[in-house]
Coordinates of C-alpha atoms in Angstrom, one line a residue:
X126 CA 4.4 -21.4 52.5
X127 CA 2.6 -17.8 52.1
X128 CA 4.9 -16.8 49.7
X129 CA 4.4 -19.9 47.9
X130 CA 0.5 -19.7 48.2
X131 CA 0.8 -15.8 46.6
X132 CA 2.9 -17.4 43.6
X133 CA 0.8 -20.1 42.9
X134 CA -2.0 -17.5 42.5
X135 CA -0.3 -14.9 40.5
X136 CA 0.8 -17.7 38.4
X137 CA -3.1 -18.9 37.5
X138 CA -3.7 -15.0 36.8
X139 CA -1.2 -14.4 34.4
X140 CA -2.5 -18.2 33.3
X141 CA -6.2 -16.4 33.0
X142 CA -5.0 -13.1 31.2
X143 CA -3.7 -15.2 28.5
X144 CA -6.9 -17.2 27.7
X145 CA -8.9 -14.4 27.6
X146 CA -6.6 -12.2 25.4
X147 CA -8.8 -11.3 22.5
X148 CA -7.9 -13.1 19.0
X149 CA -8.6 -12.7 15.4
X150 CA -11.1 -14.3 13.5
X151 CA -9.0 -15.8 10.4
X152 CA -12.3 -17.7 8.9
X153 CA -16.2 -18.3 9.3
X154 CA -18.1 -19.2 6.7
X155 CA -17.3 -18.3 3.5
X156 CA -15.8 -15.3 5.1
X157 CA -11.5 -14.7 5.3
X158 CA -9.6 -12.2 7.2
X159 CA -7.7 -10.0 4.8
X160 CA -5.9 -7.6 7.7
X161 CA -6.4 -4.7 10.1
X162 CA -6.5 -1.5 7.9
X163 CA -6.8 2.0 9.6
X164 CA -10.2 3.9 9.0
X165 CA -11.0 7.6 9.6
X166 CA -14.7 8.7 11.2
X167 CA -14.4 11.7 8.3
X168 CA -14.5 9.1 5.7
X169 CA -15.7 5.5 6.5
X170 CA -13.8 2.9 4.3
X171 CA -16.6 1.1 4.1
X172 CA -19.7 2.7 3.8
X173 CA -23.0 1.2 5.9
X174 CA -22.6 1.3 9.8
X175 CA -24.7 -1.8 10.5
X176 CA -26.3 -2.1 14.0
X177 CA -26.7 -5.4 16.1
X178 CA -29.4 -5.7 19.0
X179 CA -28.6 -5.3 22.7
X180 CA -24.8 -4.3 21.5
X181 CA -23.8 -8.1 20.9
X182 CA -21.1 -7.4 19.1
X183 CA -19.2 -10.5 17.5
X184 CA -17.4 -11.1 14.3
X185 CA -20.1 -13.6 13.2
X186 CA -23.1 -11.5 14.0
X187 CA -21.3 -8.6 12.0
X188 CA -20.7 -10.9 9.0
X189 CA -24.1 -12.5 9.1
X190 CA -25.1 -9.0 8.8
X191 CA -23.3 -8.2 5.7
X192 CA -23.7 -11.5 4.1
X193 CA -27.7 -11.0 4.7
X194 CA -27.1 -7.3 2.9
X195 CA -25.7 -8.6 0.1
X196 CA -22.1 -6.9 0.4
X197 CA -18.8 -8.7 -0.3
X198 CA -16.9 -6.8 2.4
X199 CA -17.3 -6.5 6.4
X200 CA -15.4 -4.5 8.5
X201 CA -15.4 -4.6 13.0
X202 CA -14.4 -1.5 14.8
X203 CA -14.1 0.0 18.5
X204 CA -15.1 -3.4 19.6
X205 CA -19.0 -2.7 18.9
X206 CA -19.4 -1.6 15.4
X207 CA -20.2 -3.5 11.9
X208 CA -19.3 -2.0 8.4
X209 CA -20.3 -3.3 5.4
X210 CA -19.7 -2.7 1.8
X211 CA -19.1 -3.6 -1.9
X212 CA -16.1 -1.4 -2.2
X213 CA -13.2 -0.2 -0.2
X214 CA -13.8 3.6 -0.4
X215 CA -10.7 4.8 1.0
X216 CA -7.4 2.7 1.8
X217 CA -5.4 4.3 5.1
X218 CA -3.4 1.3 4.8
X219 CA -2.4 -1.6 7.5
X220 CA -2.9 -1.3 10.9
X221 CA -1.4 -2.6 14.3
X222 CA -4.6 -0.9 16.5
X223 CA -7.0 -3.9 16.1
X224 CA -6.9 -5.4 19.2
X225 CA -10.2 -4.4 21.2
X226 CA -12.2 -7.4 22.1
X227 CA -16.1 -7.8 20.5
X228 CA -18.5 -6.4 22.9
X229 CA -20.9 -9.6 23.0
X230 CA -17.7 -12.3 23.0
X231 CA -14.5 -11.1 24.7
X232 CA -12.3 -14.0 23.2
X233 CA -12.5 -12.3 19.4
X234 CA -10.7 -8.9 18.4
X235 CA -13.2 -6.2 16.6
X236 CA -11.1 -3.7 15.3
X237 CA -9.7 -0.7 16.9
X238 CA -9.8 2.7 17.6
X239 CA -9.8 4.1 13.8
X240 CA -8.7 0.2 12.9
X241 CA -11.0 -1.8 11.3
X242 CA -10.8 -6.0 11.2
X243 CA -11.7 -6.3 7.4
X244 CA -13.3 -9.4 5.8
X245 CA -14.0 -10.8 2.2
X246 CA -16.4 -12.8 0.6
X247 CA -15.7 -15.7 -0.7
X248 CA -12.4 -14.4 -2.7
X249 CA -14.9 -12.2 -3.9
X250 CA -13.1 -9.4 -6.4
X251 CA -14.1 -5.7 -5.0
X252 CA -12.4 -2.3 -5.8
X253 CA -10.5 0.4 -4.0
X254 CA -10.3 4.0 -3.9
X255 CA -9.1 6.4 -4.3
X256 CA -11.9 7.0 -6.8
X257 CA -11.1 9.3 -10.2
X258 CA -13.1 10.8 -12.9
X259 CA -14.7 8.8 -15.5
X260 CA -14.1 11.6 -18.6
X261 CA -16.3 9.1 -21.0
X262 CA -18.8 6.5 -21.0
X263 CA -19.9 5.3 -24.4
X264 CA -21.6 8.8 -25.7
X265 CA -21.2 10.5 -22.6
X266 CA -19.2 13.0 -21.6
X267 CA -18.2 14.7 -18.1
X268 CA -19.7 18.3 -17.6
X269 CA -18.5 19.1 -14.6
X270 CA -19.1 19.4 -10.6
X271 CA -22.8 21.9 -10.0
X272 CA -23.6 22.6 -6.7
X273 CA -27.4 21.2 -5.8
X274 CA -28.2 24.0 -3.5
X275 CA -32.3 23.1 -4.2
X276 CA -34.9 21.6 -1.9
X277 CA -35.5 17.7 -2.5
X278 CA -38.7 18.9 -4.7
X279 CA -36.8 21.1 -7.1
X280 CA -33.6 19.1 -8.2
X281 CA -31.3 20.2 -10.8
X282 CA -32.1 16.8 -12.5
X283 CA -35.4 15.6 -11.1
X284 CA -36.0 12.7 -12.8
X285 CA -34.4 9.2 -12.1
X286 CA -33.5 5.8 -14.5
X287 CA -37.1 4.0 -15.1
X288 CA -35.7 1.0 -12.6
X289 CA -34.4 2.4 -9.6
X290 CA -30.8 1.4 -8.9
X291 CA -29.8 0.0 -5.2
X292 CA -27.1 2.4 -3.6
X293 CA -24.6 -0.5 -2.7
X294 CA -25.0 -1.3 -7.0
X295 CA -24.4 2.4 -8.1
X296 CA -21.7 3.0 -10.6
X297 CA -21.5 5.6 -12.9
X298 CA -22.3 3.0 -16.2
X299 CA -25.6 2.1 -14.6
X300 CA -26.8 5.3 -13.7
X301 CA -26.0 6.6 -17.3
X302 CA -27.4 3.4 -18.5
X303 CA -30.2 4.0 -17.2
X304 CA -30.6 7.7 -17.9
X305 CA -30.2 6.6 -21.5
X306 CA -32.7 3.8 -21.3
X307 CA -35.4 6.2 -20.0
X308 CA -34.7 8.7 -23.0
X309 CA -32.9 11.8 -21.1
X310 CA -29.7 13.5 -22.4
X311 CA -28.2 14.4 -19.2
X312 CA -28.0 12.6 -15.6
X313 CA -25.8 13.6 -12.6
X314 CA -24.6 11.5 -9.3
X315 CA -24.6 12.6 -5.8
X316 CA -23.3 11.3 -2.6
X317 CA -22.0 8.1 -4.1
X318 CA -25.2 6.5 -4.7
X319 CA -27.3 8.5 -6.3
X320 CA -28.3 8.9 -10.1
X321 CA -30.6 11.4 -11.4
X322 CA -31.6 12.0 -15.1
X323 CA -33.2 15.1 -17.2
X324 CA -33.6 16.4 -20.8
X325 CA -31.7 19.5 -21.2
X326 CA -31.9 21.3 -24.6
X327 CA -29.9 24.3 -26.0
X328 CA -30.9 27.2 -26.7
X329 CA -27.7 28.8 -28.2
X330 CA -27.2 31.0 -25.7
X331 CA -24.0 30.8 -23.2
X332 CA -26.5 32.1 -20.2
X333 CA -26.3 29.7 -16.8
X334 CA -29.7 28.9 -16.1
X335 CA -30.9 30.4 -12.4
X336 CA -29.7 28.1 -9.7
X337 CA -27.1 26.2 -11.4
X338 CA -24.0 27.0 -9.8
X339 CA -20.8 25.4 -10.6
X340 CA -18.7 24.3 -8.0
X341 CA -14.9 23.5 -7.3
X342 CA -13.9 19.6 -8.9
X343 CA -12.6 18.6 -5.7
X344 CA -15.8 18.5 -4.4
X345 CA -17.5 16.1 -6.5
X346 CA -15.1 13.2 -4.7
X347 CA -17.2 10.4 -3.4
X348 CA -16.2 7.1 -4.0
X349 CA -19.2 5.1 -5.6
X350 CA -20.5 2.5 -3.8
X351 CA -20.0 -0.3 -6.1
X352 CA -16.5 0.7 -7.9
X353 CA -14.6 2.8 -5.1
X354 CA -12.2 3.6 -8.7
X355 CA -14.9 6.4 -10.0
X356 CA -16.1 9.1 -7.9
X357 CA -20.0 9.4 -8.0
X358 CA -20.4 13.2 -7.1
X359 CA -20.4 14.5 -3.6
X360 CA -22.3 15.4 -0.1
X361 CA -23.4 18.1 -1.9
X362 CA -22.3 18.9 -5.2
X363 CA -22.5 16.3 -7.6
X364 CA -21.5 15.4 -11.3
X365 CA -23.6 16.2 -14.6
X366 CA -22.7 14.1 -17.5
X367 CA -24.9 14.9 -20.7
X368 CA -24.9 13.1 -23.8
X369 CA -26.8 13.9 -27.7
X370 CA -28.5 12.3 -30.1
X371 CA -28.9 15.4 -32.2
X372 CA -27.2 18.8 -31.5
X373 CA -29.6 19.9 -29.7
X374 CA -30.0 17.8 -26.7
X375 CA -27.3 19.3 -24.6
X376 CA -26.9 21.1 -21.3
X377 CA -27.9 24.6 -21.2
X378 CA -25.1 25.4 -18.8
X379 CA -22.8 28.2 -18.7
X380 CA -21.2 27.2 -22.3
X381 CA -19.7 28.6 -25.5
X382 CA -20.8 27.2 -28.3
X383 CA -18.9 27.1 -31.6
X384 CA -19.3 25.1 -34.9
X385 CA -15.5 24.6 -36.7
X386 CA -15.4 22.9 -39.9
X387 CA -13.5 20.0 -40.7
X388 CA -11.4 20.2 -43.4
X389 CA -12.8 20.2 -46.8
X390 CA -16.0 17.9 -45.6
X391 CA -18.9 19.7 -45.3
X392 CA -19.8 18.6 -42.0
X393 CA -19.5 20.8 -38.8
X394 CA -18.8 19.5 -35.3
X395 CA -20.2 21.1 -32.0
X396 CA -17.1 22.4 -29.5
X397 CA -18.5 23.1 -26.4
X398 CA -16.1 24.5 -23.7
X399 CA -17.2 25.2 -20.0
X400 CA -17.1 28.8 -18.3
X401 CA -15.8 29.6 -14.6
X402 CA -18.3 33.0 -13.5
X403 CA -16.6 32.9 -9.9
X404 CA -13.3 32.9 -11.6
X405 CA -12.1 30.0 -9.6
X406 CA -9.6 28.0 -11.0
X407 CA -11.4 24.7 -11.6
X408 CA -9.6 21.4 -13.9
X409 CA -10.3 21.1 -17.3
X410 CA -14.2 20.6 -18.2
X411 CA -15.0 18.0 -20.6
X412 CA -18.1 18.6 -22.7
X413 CA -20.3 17.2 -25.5
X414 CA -18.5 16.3 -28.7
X415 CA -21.3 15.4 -31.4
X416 CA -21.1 13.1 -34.1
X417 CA -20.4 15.1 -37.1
X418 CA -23.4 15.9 -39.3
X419 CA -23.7 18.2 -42.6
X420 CA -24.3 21.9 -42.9
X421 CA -26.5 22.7 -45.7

């Protein structure tokens, strides 16, 4: 009879473990489940940690959260954290670590330890890195990777696009867009959201101005937040793209400057080719190439 009590008991335990084993989410809303991908705290996957009151945790209030933001994707992870985003920064591929249960509703899985429970959109399309180089944009060109070693009041480039552009829309068309829109020649991008415009003349010279320091490629490699396929500079360093209208609106960086003559024309074009002063072995620099205009 004991032994049959102790059964009947263990039985409606092993009855209780199983309806409260957490579960995934497939749907809500407009929202789909799309998969447990793996995540790394180094380099979030998707980019804005998004906090919930009174750690109530739950796939809904995480998505609500994202869907109120504006963002396409949401992402749960270690049971008690929202991510939200318009790209997929960084792809560590699938998963088999989501299985920690929401803080504020036991019954649904939030991601994992470095796992993260990832939802669309409404089938909405969105990119993934790893994010590459954009060499040329219309009449822009890439300069290169400087490092921004000044104070927020002294920028390299310390102007900005006439309307501001929201971080989660930042790609690298917009920002030189909007460069070009406000009249300035040369605009850089910075920590994956950021765009920031001057006008940069010539002066002939192949001298780097004071405080421009050019910095190893690899370094400019944040994904941007709104095409995870280009990189939008870096933590610290960040891109400079310049463009002309005349000759003469172009990065005074550390450059060569050389007019070659095309073949029986009459017209000159401007070569410009980047130079390394650390002597570092950086990737090939690719600079202004003006339309062709005559020498008289």
């Amino acid at each position: 009879m004991f032994a049959c009590l102790l059964s009947t008991v263990f039985a409606l335990g092993q009855v209780g473990l199983a309806l409260t084993n957490p579960t995934t989410v497939l749907e809500y809303k407009e929202w789909k489940s799309i998969g447990c991908q793996g995540d790394s705290r180094s380099a979030r996957a998707l980019k804005h940690l998004v906090a919930v009151a009174d750690h109530n945790m739950t796939v809904q209030s995480c998505l609500d959260s994202c869907g109120a933001g504006g963002y396409i994707l949401g992402g749960l992870e270690f049971g008690d954290e929202c991510y939200c985003g318009n790209a997929l920064l960084f792809v560590y591929g699938e998963s088999e670590a989501c299985d920690m249960p929401c803080a504020g509703n036991t019954s649904e899985i939030c991601g994992g330890p470095d796992a993260l429970d990832l939802y669309q959109f409404a089938d909405t399309p969105f990119t993934t890195g790893p994010p590459s180089i954009l060499l040329s944009y219309k009449n822009w060109v890439w300069w290169g990777c400087m490092d921004e070693t000044f104070p927020e009041e002294s920028r390299l480039l310390p102007h900005g696009p006439l309307v501001a552009i929201p971080a989660e829309q930042m790609t690298i068309e917009r920002c030189l867009d909007g460069c070009a829109a406000a009249g300035y020649n040369a605009a850089g991008l910075e920590a994956g959201q950021d765009c920031f415009c001057d006008l940069v003349a010539v002066d002939g010279g192949s001298t780097q101005p004071e405080g421009w320091e050019s910095t190893m490629t690899s370094f400019c490699s944040a994904p941007c937040l709104a095409n995870a396929t280009e990189v939008c500079g870096g933590t610290t360093p960040f891109e400079i793209d310049a463009t002309a209208s005349t000759q003469l609106l172009l990065m005074n960086l550390s450059i060569t400057v050389a007019y070659v003559r095309s073949g029986g024309s009459g017209k000159t074009q401007l070569a410009l080719k980047f130079i390394s002063q650390s002597g570092s072995q950086l990737s090939d620099i690719f600079l202004v190439d003006t339309s062709t205009t005559d020498r008289r």
